[in-house]
């Protein structure tokens, strides 16, 4: 059984090769890395099936590098996770906004109940309810966390909100306020990629290169259906319609 790949070790292993790439060799980053990992796993089956044939028929292929492709894919995923902490992608922002909406609803429901019986000031809750939009949702999470903390002594035992939910609301609100831009903010000039983003792009370039060799192997041994055996990194499963019965 193949031992699991350590993401950080894989990252450190491929970092020197990634940093050695010239700036004009780096490809634009357009990968869904979860999808890429799945397609690499699929493609490695054809490599394993022809492991002994590759050195004979395709001696130019570095067999060790080819079979290390899953490790390189994991290293690239690790680099992407690091990059997202600095420059979160749209998918991460949407996930955070969804969580923020859930937390806001939970905390606000309890805050309304506490205000209705006079335990906390109604005006403070009304101020949080006012406003709309993604950024306001983030600010509401921070305000609600602050509300529950400031009135902790008066409301203890009178609501179902947990300290963990309050902390999470404050944290996710601060994250979103930092990374969401107001709709009327002027467009800034594109900034140079951060170090983490640059390394992610470099590792992704190595991944694309090595995966092309895997596809070359599949094409050599299976010219008719090679793309199904070693699908492109961004390929998604498409259900083909069944032929109509006569």
PDB file of C-alpha atoms in Angstrom:
ATOM      1  CA  UNK A   1       0.000   0.000   0.000  1.00  0.00           C
ATOM      2  CA  UNK A   2       1.386   3.404  -0.993  1.00  0.00           C
ATOM      3  CA  UNK A   3       2.061   5.604   2.074  1.00  0.00           C
ATOM      4  CA  UNK A   4       0.154   8.891   2.230  1.00  0.00           C
ATOM      5  CA  UNK A   5       1.871  11.960   0.818  1.00  0.00           C
ATOM      6  CA  UNK A   6       2.938  14.603   3.321  1.00  0.00           C
ATOM      7  CA  UNK A   7       1.818  17.922   1.739  1.00  0.00           C
ATOM      8  CA  UNK A   8       4.444  20.142   3.336  1.00  0.00           C
ATOM      9  CA  UNK A   9       7.285  17.725   2.596  1.00  0.00           C
ATOM     10  CA  UNK A  10       6.133  17.513  -1.017  1.00  0.00           C
ATOM     11  CA  UNK A  11       5.999  21.326  -1.154  1.00  0.00           C
ATOM     12  CA  UNK A  12       9.566  21.638   0.159  1.00  0.00           C
ATOM     13  CA  UNK A  13      10.778  18.964  -2.267  1.00  0.00           C
ATOM     14  CA  UNK A  14       9.525  20.763  -5.383  1.00  0.00           C
ATOM     15  CA  UNK A  15      10.123  24.330  -4.203  1.00  0.00           C
ATOM     16  CA  UNK A  16      13.704  24.608  -5.615  1.00  0.00           C
ATOM     17  CA  UNK A  17      12.604  23.444  -9.081  1.00  0.00           C
ATOM     18  CA  UNK A  18       9.665  25.856  -9.008  1.00  0.00           C
ATOM     19  CA  UNK A  19      11.866  28.784  -7.988  1.00  0.00           C
ATOM     20  CA  UNK A  20      14.341  27.945 -10.751  1.00  0.00           C
ATOM     21  CA  UNK A  21      11.754  28.662 -13.465  1.00  0.00           C
ATOM     22  CA  UNK A  22      12.295  31.858 -15.453  1.00  0.00           C
ATOM     23  CA  UNK A  23       9.559  34.464 -15.154  1.00  0.00           C
ATOM     24  CA  UNK A  24       8.554  34.073 -18.813  1.00  0.00           C
ATOM     25  CA  UNK A  25       8.041  30.311 -18.317  1.00  0.00           C
ATOM     26  CA  UNK A  26       5.336  30.655 -15.666  1.00  0.00           C
ATOM     27  CA  UNK A  27       1.843  29.866 -16.905  1.00  0.00           C
ATOM     28  CA  UNK A  28      -1.306  31.762 -15.781  1.00  0.00           C
ATOM     29  CA  UNK A  29      -2.955  29.909 -12.916  1.00  0.00           C
ATOM     30  CA  UNK A  30      -6.311  28.512 -14.016  1.00  0.00           C
ATOM     31  CA  UNK A  31      -6.484  25.147 -12.244  1.00  0.00           C
ATOM     32  CA  UNK A  32      -9.149  23.721  -9.996  1.00  0.00           C
ATOM     33  CA  UNK A  33      -6.664  21.726  -7.942  1.00  0.00           C
ATOM     34  CA  UNK A  34      -9.198  19.343  -6.414  1.00  0.00           C
ATOM     35  CA  UNK A  35     -10.218  18.413  -9.941  1.00  0.00           C
ATOM     36  CA  UNK A  36      -6.568  18.241 -11.038  1.00  0.00           C
ATOM     37  CA  UNK A  37      -5.729  15.852  -8.191  1.00  0.00           C
ATOM     38  CA  UNK A  38      -8.588  13.561  -9.197  1.00  0.00           C
ATOM     39  CA  UNK A  39      -7.530  13.576 -12.865  1.00  0.00           C
ATOM     40  CA  UNK A  40      -3.892  12.895 -11.978  1.00  0.00           C
ATOM     41  CA  UNK A  41      -5.035   9.882  -9.936  1.00  0.00           C
ATOM     42  CA  UNK A  42      -7.025   8.634 -12.917  1.00  0.00           C
ATOM     43  CA  UNK A  43      -4.112   9.119 -15.306  1.00  0.00           C
ATOM     44  CA  UNK A  44      -1.617   7.321 -13.094  1.00  0.00           C
ATOM     45  CA  UNK A  45      -3.456   4.059 -13.744  1.00  0.00           C
ATOM     46  CA  UNK A  46      -2.296   4.024 -17.343  1.00  0.00           C
ATOM     47  CA  UNK A  47       1.261   4.824 -16.242  1.00  0.00           C
ATOM     48  CA  UNK A  48       1.208   1.945 -13.769  1.00  0.00           C
ATOM     49  CA  UNK A  49      -0.172  -0.418 -16.412  1.00  0.00           C
ATOM     50  CA  UNK A  50       2.777   0.338 -18.719  1.00  0.00           C
ATOM     51  CA  UNK A  51       5.495   0.898 -16.123  1.00  0.00           C
ATOM     52  CA  UNK A  52       7.790  -1.725 -17.671  1.00  0.00           C
ATOM     53  CA  UNK A  53       7.027  -0.705 -21.267  1.00  0.00           C
ATOM     54  CA  UNK A  54       7.702   3.026 -20.907  1.00  0.00           C
ATOM     55  CA  UNK A  55      11.529   2.823 -20.669  1.00  0.00           C
ATOM     56  CA  UNK A  56      11.582   0.643 -23.808  1.00  0.00           C
ATOM     57  CA  UNK A  57       9.164   2.591 -25.990  1.00  0.00           C
ATOM     58  CA  UNK A  58       9.567   6.094 -24.497  1.00  0.00           C
ATOM     59  CA  UNK A  59      13.122   6.264 -23.105  1.00  0.00           C
ATOM     60  CA  UNK A  60      13.008  10.071 -23.010  1.00  0.00           C
ATOM     61  CA  UNK A  61      10.355   9.936 -20.268  1.00  0.00           C
ATOM     62  CA  UNK A  62      11.799  10.286 -16.759  1.00  0.00           C
ATOM     63  CA  UNK A  63      10.022   7.391 -15.059  1.00  0.00           C
ATOM     64  CA  UNK A  64      10.767   8.583 -11.516  1.00  0.00           C
ATOM     65  CA  UNK A  65       9.388  12.058 -12.277  1.00  0.00           C
ATOM     66  CA  UNK A  66       6.343  10.555 -13.945  1.00  0.00           C
ATOM     67  CA  UNK A  67       5.460   8.420 -10.924  1.00  0.00           C
ATOM     68  CA  UNK A  68       6.066  11.381  -8.607  1.00  0.00           C
ATOM     69  CA  UNK A  69       3.294  13.326 -10.368  1.00  0.00           C
ATOM     70  CA  UNK A  70       0.735  12.756  -7.551  1.00  0.00           C
ATOM     71  CA  UNK A  71       3.282  14.155  -5.086  1.00  0.00           C
ATOM     72  CA  UNK A  72       3.740  17.247  -7.253  1.00  0.00           C
ATOM     73  CA  UNK A  73      -0.041  17.687  -7.434  1.00  0.00           C
ATOM     74  CA  UNK A  74      -0.292  17.567  -3.627  1.00  0.00           C
ATOM     75  CA  UNK A  75       2.569  20.080  -3.339  1.00  0.00           C
ATOM     76  CA  UNK A  76       0.720  22.431  -5.684  1.00  0.00           C
ATOM     77  CA  UNK A  77      -2.499  22.076  -3.671  1.00  0.00           C
ATOM     78  CA  UNK A  78      -0.559  22.895  -0.488  1.00  0.00           C
ATOM     79  CA  UNK A  79       0.913  25.992  -2.159  1.00  0.00           C
ATOM     80  CA  UNK A  80      -2.555  27.065  -3.303  1.00  0.00           C
ATOM     81  CA  UNK A  81      -3.904  26.814   0.245  1.00  0.00           C
ATOM     82  CA  UNK A  82      -1.066  29.037   1.450  1.00  0.00           C
ATOM     83  CA  UNK A  83      -1.735  31.529  -1.322  1.00  0.00           C
ATOM     84  CA  UNK A  84      -5.442  31.664  -0.466  1.00  0.00           C
ATOM     85  CA  UNK A  85      -4.621  32.847   3.033  1.00  0.00           C
ATOM     86  CA  UNK A  86      -2.989  35.932   1.514  1.00  0.00           C
ATOM     87  CA  UNK A  87      -5.225  36.461  -1.495  1.00  0.00           C
ATOM     88  CA  UNK A  88      -8.447  34.493  -1.031  1.00  0.00           C
ATOM     89  CA  UNK A  89     -10.082  33.270  -4.201  1.00  0.00           C
ATOM     90  CA  UNK A  90     -13.718  33.807  -5.095  1.00  0.00           C
ATOM     91  CA  UNK A  91     -14.704  30.307  -3.955  1.00  0.00           C
ATOM     92  CA  UNK A  92     -13.224  30.874  -0.491  1.00  0.00           C
ATOM     93  CA  UNK A  93     -14.913  34.268  -0.162  1.00  0.00           C
ATOM     94  CA  UNK A  94     -18.273  32.771  -1.129  1.00  0.00           C
ATOM     95  CA  UNK A  95     -17.838  29.965   1.403  1.00  0.00           C
ATOM     96  CA  UNK A  96     -16.978  32.495   4.114  1.00  0.00           C
ATOM     97  CA  UNK A  97     -19.977  34.642   3.180  1.00  0.00           C
ATOM     98  CA  UNK A  98     -22.250  31.613   3.424  1.00  0.00           C
ATOM     99  CA  UNK A  99     -20.908  30.828   6.905  1.00  0.00           C
ATOM    100  CA  UNK A 100     -21.257  34.488   7.882  1.00  0.00           C
ATOM    101  CA  UNK A 101     -24.918  34.456   6.818  1.00  0.00           C
ATOM    102  CA  UNK A 102     -25.595  31.386   8.959  1.00  0.00           C
ATOM    103  CA  UNK A 103     -23.843  32.835  12.019  1.00  0.00           C
ATOM    104  CA  UNK A 104     -25.549  36.204  11.590  1.00  0.00           C
ATOM    105  CA  UNK A 105     -28.959  34.524  11.506  1.00  0.00           C
ATOM    106  CA  UNK A 106     -28.224  32.470  14.641  1.00  0.00           C
ATOM    107  CA  UNK A 107     -26.854  35.348  16.691  1.00  0.00           C
ATOM    108  CA  UNK A 108     -29.396  37.885  15.468  1.00  0.00           C
ATOM    109  CA  UNK A 109     -32.325  35.618  16.320  1.00  0.00           C
ATOM    110  CA  UNK A 110     -31.137  35.389  19.924  1.00  0.00           C
ATOM    111  CA  UNK A 111     -30.317  39.097  20.059  1.00  0.00           C
ATOM    112  CA  UNK A 112     -33.854  39.980  18.943  1.00  0.00           C
ATOM    113  CA  UNK A 113     -35.319  37.748  21.641  1.00  0.00           C
ATOM    114  CA  UNK A 114     -33.086  39.301  24.290  1.00  0.00           C
ATOM    115  CA  UNK A 115     -34.017  42.807  23.154  1.00  0.00           C
ATOM    116  CA  UNK A 116     -37.744  42.020  23.099  1.00  0.00           C
ATOM    117  CA  UNK A 117     -37.738  41.306  26.837  1.00  0.00           C
ATOM    118  CA  UNK A 118     -35.493  44.259  27.648  1.00  0.00           C
ATOM    119  CA  UNK A 119     -32.363  42.278  28.547  1.00  0.00           C
ATOM    120  CA  UNK A 120     -30.313  44.225  26.009  1.00  0.00           C
ATOM    121  CA  UNK A 121     -31.060  47.597  24.345  1.00  0.00           C
ATOM    122  CA  UNK A 122     -33.381  47.340  21.348  1.00  0.00           C
ATOM    123  CA  UNK A 123     -31.573  50.251  19.657  1.00  0.00           C
ATOM    124  CA  UNK A 124     -28.328  48.272  19.470  1.00  0.00           C
ATOM    125  CA  UNK A 125     -30.064  45.374  17.760  1.00  0.00           C
ATOM    126  CA  UNK A 126     -31.911  47.708  15.366  1.00  0.00           C
ATOM    127  CA  UNK A 127     -28.595  49.268  14.334  1.00  0.00           C
ATOM    128  CA  UNK A 128     -27.270  45.818  13.394  1.00  0.00           C
ATOM    129  CA  UNK A 129     -30.431  44.912  11.449  1.00  0.00           C
ATOM    130  CA  UNK A 130     -30.132  48.055   9.314  1.00  0.00           C
ATOM    131  CA  UNK A 131     -28.104  47.782   6.123  1.00  0.00           C
ATOM    132  CA  UNK A 132     -27.734  45.155   3.446  1.00  0.00           C
ATOM    133  CA  UNK A 133     -25.131  43.520   1.231  1.00  0.00           C
ATOM    134  CA  UNK A 134     -22.146  41.233   1.663  1.00  0.00           C
ATOM    135  CA  UNK A 135     -19.949  43.737   3.468  1.00  0.00           C
ATOM    136  CA  UNK A 136     -22.776  44.646   5.844  1.00  0.00           C
ATOM    137  CA  UNK A 137     -23.203  40.933   6.616  1.00  0.00           C
ATOM    138  CA  UNK A 138     -19.543  40.766   7.593  1.00  0.00           C
ATOM    139  CA  UNK A 139     -19.818  43.873   9.754  1.00  0.00           C
ATOM    140  CA  UNK A 140     -22.963  42.470  11.407  1.00  0.00           C
ATOM    141  CA  UNK A 141     -21.021  39.375  12.477  1.00  0.00           C
ATOM    142  CA  UNK A 142     -18.433  41.557  14.175  1.00  0.00           C
ATOM    143  CA  UNK A 143     -21.099  43.762  15.767  1.00  0.00           C
ATOM    144  CA  UNK A 144     -23.114  40.797  17.043  1.00  0.00           C
ATOM    145  CA  UNK A 145     -20.034  39.201  18.578  1.00  0.00           C
ATOM    146  CA  UNK A 146     -19.252  42.504  20.278  1.00  0.00           C
ATOM    147  CA  UNK A 147     -22.859  42.794  21.472  1.00  0.00           C
ATOM    148  CA  UNK A 148     -22.852  39.367  23.110  1.00  0.00           C
ATOM    149  CA  UNK A 149     -19.458  39.994  24.713  1.00  0.00           C
ATOM    150  CA  UNK A 150     -20.368  43.424  26.117  1.00  0.00           C
ATOM    151  CA  UNK A 151     -23.610  42.155  27.651  1.00  0.00           C
ATOM    152  CA  UNK A 152     -22.217  38.766  28.695  1.00  0.00           C
ATOM    153  CA  UNK A 153     -22.955  39.273  32.396  1.00  0.00           C
ATOM    154  CA  UNK A 154     -26.593  40.225  31.822  1.00  0.00           C
ATOM    155  CA  UNK A 155     -27.410  37.540  29.253  1.00  0.00           C
ATOM    156  CA  UNK A 156     -25.535  34.488  30.541  1.00  0.00           C
ATOM    157  CA  UNK A 157     -27.846  31.472  30.535  1.00  0.00           C
ATOM    158  CA  UNK A 158     -30.603  33.319  28.695  1.00  0.00           C
ATOM    159  CA  UNK A 159     -29.733  32.391  25.095  1.00  0.00           C
ATOM    160  CA  UNK A 160     -28.506  29.330  23.140  1.00  0.00           C
ATOM    161  CA  UNK A 161     -25.513  31.006  21.445  1.00  0.00           C
ATOM    162  CA  UNK A 162     -22.193  29.374  22.394  1.00  0.00           C
ATOM    163  CA  UNK A 163     -18.863  31.156  23.019  1.00  0.00           C
ATOM    164  CA  UNK A 164     -17.462  29.271  20.011  1.00  0.00           C
ATOM    165  CA  UNK A 165     -20.149  30.749  17.745  1.00  0.00           C
ATOM    166  CA  UNK A 166     -19.418  34.239  19.059  1.00  0.00           C
ATOM    167  CA  UNK A 167     -15.678  33.795  18.431  1.00  0.00           C
ATOM    168  CA  UNK A 168     -16.314  32.381  14.951  1.00  0.00           C
ATOM    169  CA  UNK A 169     -18.608  35.285  14.058  1.00  0.00           C
ATOM    170  CA  UNK A 170     -15.966  37.813  15.137  1.00  0.00           C
ATOM    171  CA  UNK A 171     -13.220  35.990  13.236  1.00  0.00           C
ATOM    172  CA  UNK A 172     -15.105  35.471   9.992  1.00  0.00           C
ATOM    173  CA  UNK A 173     -16.457  39.032  10.094  1.00  0.00           C
ATOM    174  CA  UNK A 174     -12.931  40.433  10.450  1.00  0.00           C
ATOM    175  CA  UNK A 175     -11.693  38.222   7.594  1.00  0.00           C
ATOM    176  CA  UNK A 176     -14.428  39.368   5.229  1.00  0.00           C
ATOM    177  CA  UNK A 177     -14.142  43.049   6.138  1.00  0.00           C
ATOM    178  CA  UNK A 178     -10.427  42.799   5.335  1.00  0.00           C
ATOM    179  CA  UNK A 179     -10.878  41.111   1.973  1.00  0.00           C
ATOM    180  CA  UNK A 180     -14.198  42.448   0.655  1.00  0.00           C
ATOM    181  CA  UNK A 181     -13.965  45.750  -1.182  1.00  0.00           C
ATOM    182  CA  UNK A 182     -16.803  48.295  -1.015  1.00  0.00           C
ATOM    183  CA  UNK A 183     -18.788  48.355  -4.255  1.00  0.00           C
ATOM    184  CA  UNK A 184     -17.925  52.010  -4.866  1.00  0.00           C
ATOM    185  CA  UNK A 185     -14.193  51.670  -4.156  1.00  0.00           C
ATOM    186  CA  UNK A 186     -11.936  52.806  -7.028  1.00  0.00           C
ATOM    187  CA  UNK A 187     -10.309  50.006  -8.979  1.00  0.00           C
ATOM    188  CA  UNK A 188      -6.693  49.626  -7.979  1.00  0.00           C
ATOM    189  CA  UNK A 189      -3.947  48.814 -10.454  1.00  0.00           C
ATOM    190  CA  UNK A 190      -3.158  45.067 -10.570  1.00  0.00           C
ATOM    191  CA  UNK A 191      -0.630  44.306  -7.866  1.00  0.00           C
ATOM    192  CA  UNK A 192       2.369  42.058  -8.332  1.00  0.00           C
ATOM    193  CA  UNK A 193       1.670  38.545  -7.008  1.00  0.00           C
ATOM    194  CA  UNK A 194       2.694  37.877  -3.439  1.00  0.00           C
ATOM    195  CA  UNK A 195       5.446  35.347  -2.774  1.00  0.00           C
ATOM    196  CA  UNK A 196       2.907  32.649  -1.899  1.00  0.00           C
ATOM    197  CA  UNK A 197       0.911  33.280  -5.084  1.00  0.00           C
ATOM    198  CA  UNK A 198       4.080  33.288  -7.189  1.00  0.00           C
ATOM    199  CA  UNK A 199       5.161  29.924  -5.757  1.00  0.00           C
ATOM    200  CA  UNK A 200       1.696  28.477  -6.360  1.00  0.00           C
ATOM    201  CA  UNK A 201       1.859  29.602  -9.998  1.00  0.00           C
ATOM    202  CA  UNK A 202       5.332  28.112 -10.404  1.00  0.00           C
ATOM    203  CA  UNK A 203       4.362  24.752  -8.933  1.00  0.00           C
ATOM    204  CA  UNK A 204       1.228  24.705 -11.082  1.00  0.00           C
ATOM    205  CA  UNK A 205       3.443  25.270 -14.129  1.00  0.00           C
ATOM    206  CA  UNK A 206       5.571  22.254 -13.172  1.00  0.00           C
ATOM    207  CA  UNK A 207       2.393  20.231 -12.693  1.00  0.00           C
ATOM    208  CA  UNK A 208       1.080  21.135 -16.145  1.00  0.00           C
ATOM    209  CA  UNK A 209       4.416  20.185 -17.712  1.00  0.00           C
ATOM    210  CA  UNK A 210       4.677  16.822 -15.996  1.00  0.00           C
ATOM    211  CA  UNK A 211       1.045  16.003 -16.649  1.00  0.00           C
ATOM    212  CA  UNK A 212       1.639  16.593 -20.362  1.00  0.00           C
ATOM    213  CA  UNK A 213       4.199  13.763 -20.229  1.00  0.00           C
ATOM    214  CA  UNK A 214       1.629  11.500 -18.614  1.00  0.00           C
ATOM    215  CA  UNK A 215      -0.782  12.278 -21.434  1.00  0.00           C
ATOM    216  CA  UNK A 216       1.982  11.552 -23.971  1.00  0.00           C
ATOM    217  CA  UNK A 217       2.371   8.091 -22.425  1.00  0.00           C
ATOM    218  CA  UNK A 218      -1.367   7.487 -22.624  1.00  0.00           C
ATOM    219  CA  UNK A 219      -1.483   8.689 -26.232  1.00  0.00           C
ATOM    220  CA  UNK A 220       1.380   6.387 -27.236  1.00  0.00           C
ATOM    221  CA  UNK A 221      -0.129   3.228 -25.805  1.00  0.00           C
ATOM    222  CA  UNK A 222      -3.810   4.078 -26.299  1.00  0.00           C
ATOM    223  CA  UNK A 223      -4.173   6.377 -29.330  1.00  0.00           C
ATOM    224  CA  UNK A 224      -7.949   5.942 -29.543  1.00  0.00           C
ATOM    225  CA  UNK A 225      -9.041   6.683 -25.975  1.00  0.00           C
ATOM    226  CA  UNK A 226      -5.952   8.267 -24.387  1.00  0.00           C
ATOM    227  CA  UNK A 227      -7.808  11.380 -23.241  1.00  0.00           C
ATOM    228  CA  UNK A 228     -10.254   9.328 -21.200  1.00  0.00           C
ATOM    229  CA  UNK A 229      -7.430   7.336 -19.601  1.00  0.00           C
ATOM    230  CA  UNK A 230      -5.361  10.462 -18.827  1.00  0.00           C
ATOM    231  CA  UNK A 231      -7.890  13.318 -18.773  1.00  0.00           C
ATOM    232  CA  UNK A 232      -6.781  16.964 -18.881  1.00  0.00           C
ATOM    233  CA  UNK A 233      -6.164  18.506 -15.466  1.00  0.00           C
ATOM    234  CA  UNK A 234      -9.336  20.566 -15.740  1.00  0.00           C
ATOM    235  CA  UNK A 235     -11.552  17.877 -17.266  1.00  0.00           C
ATOM    236  CA  UNK A 236     -14.929  17.226 -15.662  1.00  0.00           C
ATOM    237  CA  UNK A 237     -16.973  14.068 -16.021  1.00  0.00           C
ATOM    238  CA  UNK A 238     -19.601  14.510 -18.699  1.00  0.00           C
ATOM    239  CA  UNK A 239     -22.403  11.991 -19.006  1.00  0.00           C
ATOM    240  CA  UNK A 240     -22.787  11.071 -22.633  1.00  0.00           C
ATOM    241  CA  UNK A 241     -26.342  10.498 -23.883  1.00  0.00           C
ATOM    242  CA  UNK A 242     -27.191   6.897 -24.557  1.00  0.00           C
ATOM    243  CA  UNK A 243     -27.855   6.081 -28.205  1.00  0.00           C
ATOM    244  CA  UNK A 244     -31.546   5.962 -29.016  1.00  0.00           C
ATOM    245  CA  UNK A 245     -33.010   2.501 -29.274  1.00  0.00           C
ATOM    246  CA  UNK A 246     -34.164   1.361 -32.649  1.00  0.00           C
TER     247      UNK A 246
END
